[in-house]
Amino acid sequence: MDFLQNKRVAVIGHTFGIGKEIYEICKFNKAKTVDGFSRSNGYNILHEDANPLISKIIKEDYDIVFNNVFAPKLQTKVLKVLHQQWKDRSGKVVINTGSCSAYYSIGAANYEHDKLEQADYCIAAGRDYPSKNKCRLHNVSLGWVKSNLTEGIDDKWLLDTYEVALILVNLVNDKPYVISEMVVNSPYPDDMTFKRMAMTARLNASASLQDSIDLVRVGAVAENALLLKWQL
């Protein structure tokens, strides 16, 4: 992955799941700088409507940003603000973690709406690249991915986290064509199995939600609680 060398990379949501794998891949392949942004180091996307996070990324002037944390309206905001800030800057790349639920409903209307909006935005930006838009945008709409929320679901229905991260990182490599939107999923089960998978994921989400209660403080928001509510 020589294309990562001399690149300054920001990974939003770098401490677990896909984001952690992206972070480690970029570090291993010797990107010039790899910085992570998550609640663990003071960059909760929910804090002040993601403004401190966005300001930090713009100030540090990263070449590559992996927009990998969902929060209602805020992941979309990060995508759009960074693009508007950098649309006249060649060499800038924003890679957005999307969801197949934008196309195949899981019964979470607001989450699905946000994910479709992100995909549509990247597709529209791709139409103008590079004549009117020099900042390259990619959205990858993912199916079920192996994670704490999918524990108890047969692995044959799940995407491997590392493999997903590789797909996202490889989009950094400039090509003579543009992939504005990509849909990636493992084989889909029958409808009854799919419903059982959704129920299992909801039960796992409830357990994670209980764990997140300790994060609540007076005047603060539990990021995990909102994340789980809108994902499922």
XYZ file of C-alpha atoms in Angstrom:
232
model
C 0.000 0.000 0.000
C 2.542 2.530 -1.151
C -0.318 4.938 -1.837
C -0.559 5.586 1.926
C 3.008 6.828 2.241
C 3.332 10.586 2.747
C -0.410 10.753 3.502
C -1.847 12.296 6.644
C -4.800 10.163 7.738
C -7.649 10.775 10.193
C -9.867 7.908 11.352
C -13.103 8.862 13.085
C -14.056 6.014 15.407
C -10.673 4.303 15.627
C -10.944 2.263 18.820
C -13.111 -0.685 17.783
C -14.555 -2.538 14.819
C -13.961 -1.301 11.293
C -12.317 1.927 12.454
C -9.749 0.078 14.555
C -8.826 -2.135 11.614
C -8.502 0.905 9.331
C -6.310 2.645 11.899
C -4.011 -0.357 12.259
C -3.779 -0.959 8.484
C -2.755 2.654 7.901
C -0.186 2.528 10.706
C 1.253 -0.778 9.492
C 1.588 0.542 5.948
C 3.484 3.595 7.115
C 1.160 6.462 6.354
C 2.959 9.681 7.285
C 0.479 10.431 10.077
C -2.426 8.381 11.414
C -4.608 10.092 14.008
C -7.698 8.601 15.597
C -10.735 10.491 16.841
C -13.215 8.916 19.236
C -14.864 9.354 22.602
C -11.810 7.713 24.179
C -9.570 10.663 23.378
C -12.100 13.453 23.804
C -13.691 13.564 20.355
C -17.250 12.456 20.947
C -19.086 13.146 17.684
C -22.154 14.159 19.709
C -20.274 16.908 21.544
C -21.414 20.325 20.301
C -22.910 18.786 17.138
C -19.491 17.483 16.029
C -18.103 21.013 15.623
C -14.913 20.468 17.687
C -14.203 17.276 15.751
C -14.731 18.938 12.382
C -12.666 21.978 13.357
C -9.754 19.803 14.482
C -9.731 17.810 11.251
C -9.847 20.953 9.123
C -7.136 22.616 11.197
C -4.820 19.611 10.900
C -5.474 19.542 7.136
C -5.484 15.767 6.699
C -5.204 14.255 3.242
C -7.487 11.289 3.968
C -10.453 11.126 6.345
C -12.344 7.936 7.185
C -15.800 9.083 8.318
C -16.653 5.959 10.282
C -18.943 6.897 13.209
C -22.694 7.186 12.878
C -24.774 9.600 14.912
C -28.114 11.030 13.773
C -27.457 13.772 11.191
C -23.877 14.207 12.418
C -22.035 11.685 10.260
C -23.755 13.336 7.300
C -22.737 16.750 8.607
C -19.086 15.715 8.874
C -19.153 14.434 5.292
C -20.746 17.552 3.863
C -18.739 20.129 5.816
C -15.392 18.526 5.003
C -16.352 18.273 1.351
C -17.463 21.884 1.147
C -14.253 22.955 2.865
C -12.040 20.946 0.532
C -13.917 20.742 -2.762
C -11.361 23.022 -4.426
C -8.382 21.091 -3.010
C -6.839 18.332 -5.119
C -5.605 15.299 -3.208
C -8.269 15.373 -0.505
C -10.232 12.146 0.031
C -13.161 11.443 2.364
C -14.280 7.810 2.685
C -17.671 7.328 4.305
C -18.866 4.138 6.006
C -22.407 3.633 4.770
C -25.031 0.932 5.160
C -26.988 -1.394 2.880
C -30.022 -0.388 4.935
C -30.113 2.656 2.666
C -31.463 0.208 0.075
C -32.693 -2.815 2.066
C -34.772 -1.711 5.040
C -34.097 -3.048 8.548
C -36.928 -1.042 10.058
C -34.868 1.934 11.250
C -36.257 4.750 9.136
C -34.128 7.638 10.397
C -30.884 5.672 10.219
C -31.752 4.456 6.733
C -32.584 8.007 5.636
C -29.220 9.301 6.826
C -27.314 6.501 5.100
C -29.146 7.057 1.810
C -28.467 10.774 2.016
C -24.748 10.075 2.451
C -24.687 7.725 -0.537
C -26.602 10.172 -2.731
C -24.302 13.018 -1.736
C -21.183 11.052 -2.703
C -22.733 10.009 -6.017
C -23.591 13.629 -6.838
C -20.080 14.785 -5.898
C -18.621 12.072 -8.117
C -20.534 13.483 -11.080
C -18.568 16.719 -10.676
C -15.151 15.125 -10.040
C -12.661 16.531 -10.881
C -13.968 19.418 -12.996
C -16.086 21.178 -10.369
C -15.139 19.094 -7.338
C -11.534 18.185 -6.618
C -12.144 16.466 -3.271
C -12.744 12.767 -3.927
C -15.666 11.221 -2.012
C -16.425 7.521 -1.579
C -19.330 5.845 0.190
C -19.351 2.114 0.952
C -22.772 0.745 1.895
C -22.143 -2.320 4.063
C -24.325 -5.247 5.017
C -24.054 -7.128 8.312
C -20.515 -6.850 9.695
C -19.028 -9.008 12.433
C -19.061 -6.946 15.644
C -20.314 -6.905 19.210
C -23.799 -6.124 17.870
C -23.866 -9.275 15.748
C -22.635 -11.740 18.379
C -24.742 -14.902 18.209
C -25.310 -14.591 14.461
C -23.759 -17.266 12.265
C -20.524 -15.936 10.776
C -21.545 -17.091 7.309
C -23.970 -14.168 7.146
C -21.404 -11.611 8.351
C -18.731 -9.587 6.621
C -15.266 -9.885 8.151
C -14.214 -6.631 9.802
C -10.659 -6.723 8.483
C -11.802 -7.456 4.934
C -14.218 -4.526 5.108
C -11.437 -2.246 6.350
C -9.247 -3.295 3.420
C -12.022 -2.371 0.982
C -12.262 1.082 2.521
C -8.510 1.696 2.695
C -7.932 0.571 -0.889
C -10.266 3.327 -2.074
C -7.506 5.785 -1.146
C -5.514 4.570 -4.158
C -6.228 6.945 -7.038
C -7.585 5.202 -10.141
C -8.505 6.308 -13.671
C -12.131 5.848 -12.598
C -14.149 6.927 -9.554
C -16.139 4.623 -7.270
C -18.556 7.054 -5.683
C -20.751 4.357 -4.147
C -20.124 0.676 -3.460
C -22.575 -1.851 -2.003
C -20.930 -4.744 -0.149
C -22.709 -7.539 1.665
C -22.350 -11.193 2.494
C -24.937 -13.637 1.110
C -28.381 -12.730 2.434
C -30.405 -15.374 4.303
C -34.078 -16.193 3.918
C -36.553 -13.735 5.396
C -37.144 -15.690 8.606
C -33.419 -15.987 9.327
C -32.996 -12.304 8.564
C -35.676 -11.431 11.128
C -33.971 -13.612 13.742
C -30.673 -11.882 12.986
C -32.301 -8.507 13.491
C -33.756 -9.655 16.822
C -30.370 -10.943 18.001
C -28.758 -7.665 17.049
C -31.425 -5.754 18.969
C -30.837 -7.860 22.094
C -27.098 -7.238 21.824
C -27.807 -3.542 21.373
C -29.902 -3.513 24.543
C -27.028 -5.048 26.506
C -24.593 -2.503 25.105
C -27.060 0.249 25.890
C -27.135 -0.848 29.522
C -23.342 -0.702 29.616
C -23.419 2.827 28.211
C -25.601 4.190 31.021
C -22.505 4.728 33.173
C -21.255 7.158 30.540
C -24.131 9.545 31.139
C -23.251 12.701 33.060
C -25.300 15.764 33.942
C -25.414 17.909 30.826
C -23.821 15.181 28.642
C -25.180 12.720 26.115
C -24.541 8.981 26.016
C -23.098 8.534 22.543
C -23.513 4.779 22.533
C -27.171 5.037 23.489
C -28.000 7.207 20.493
C -25.788 5.191 18.201
C -27.541 1.958 19.057
C -30.993 3.512 18.924
C -30.488 4.805 15.396
C -28.554 1.836 14.031
C -31.222 -0.611 15.030
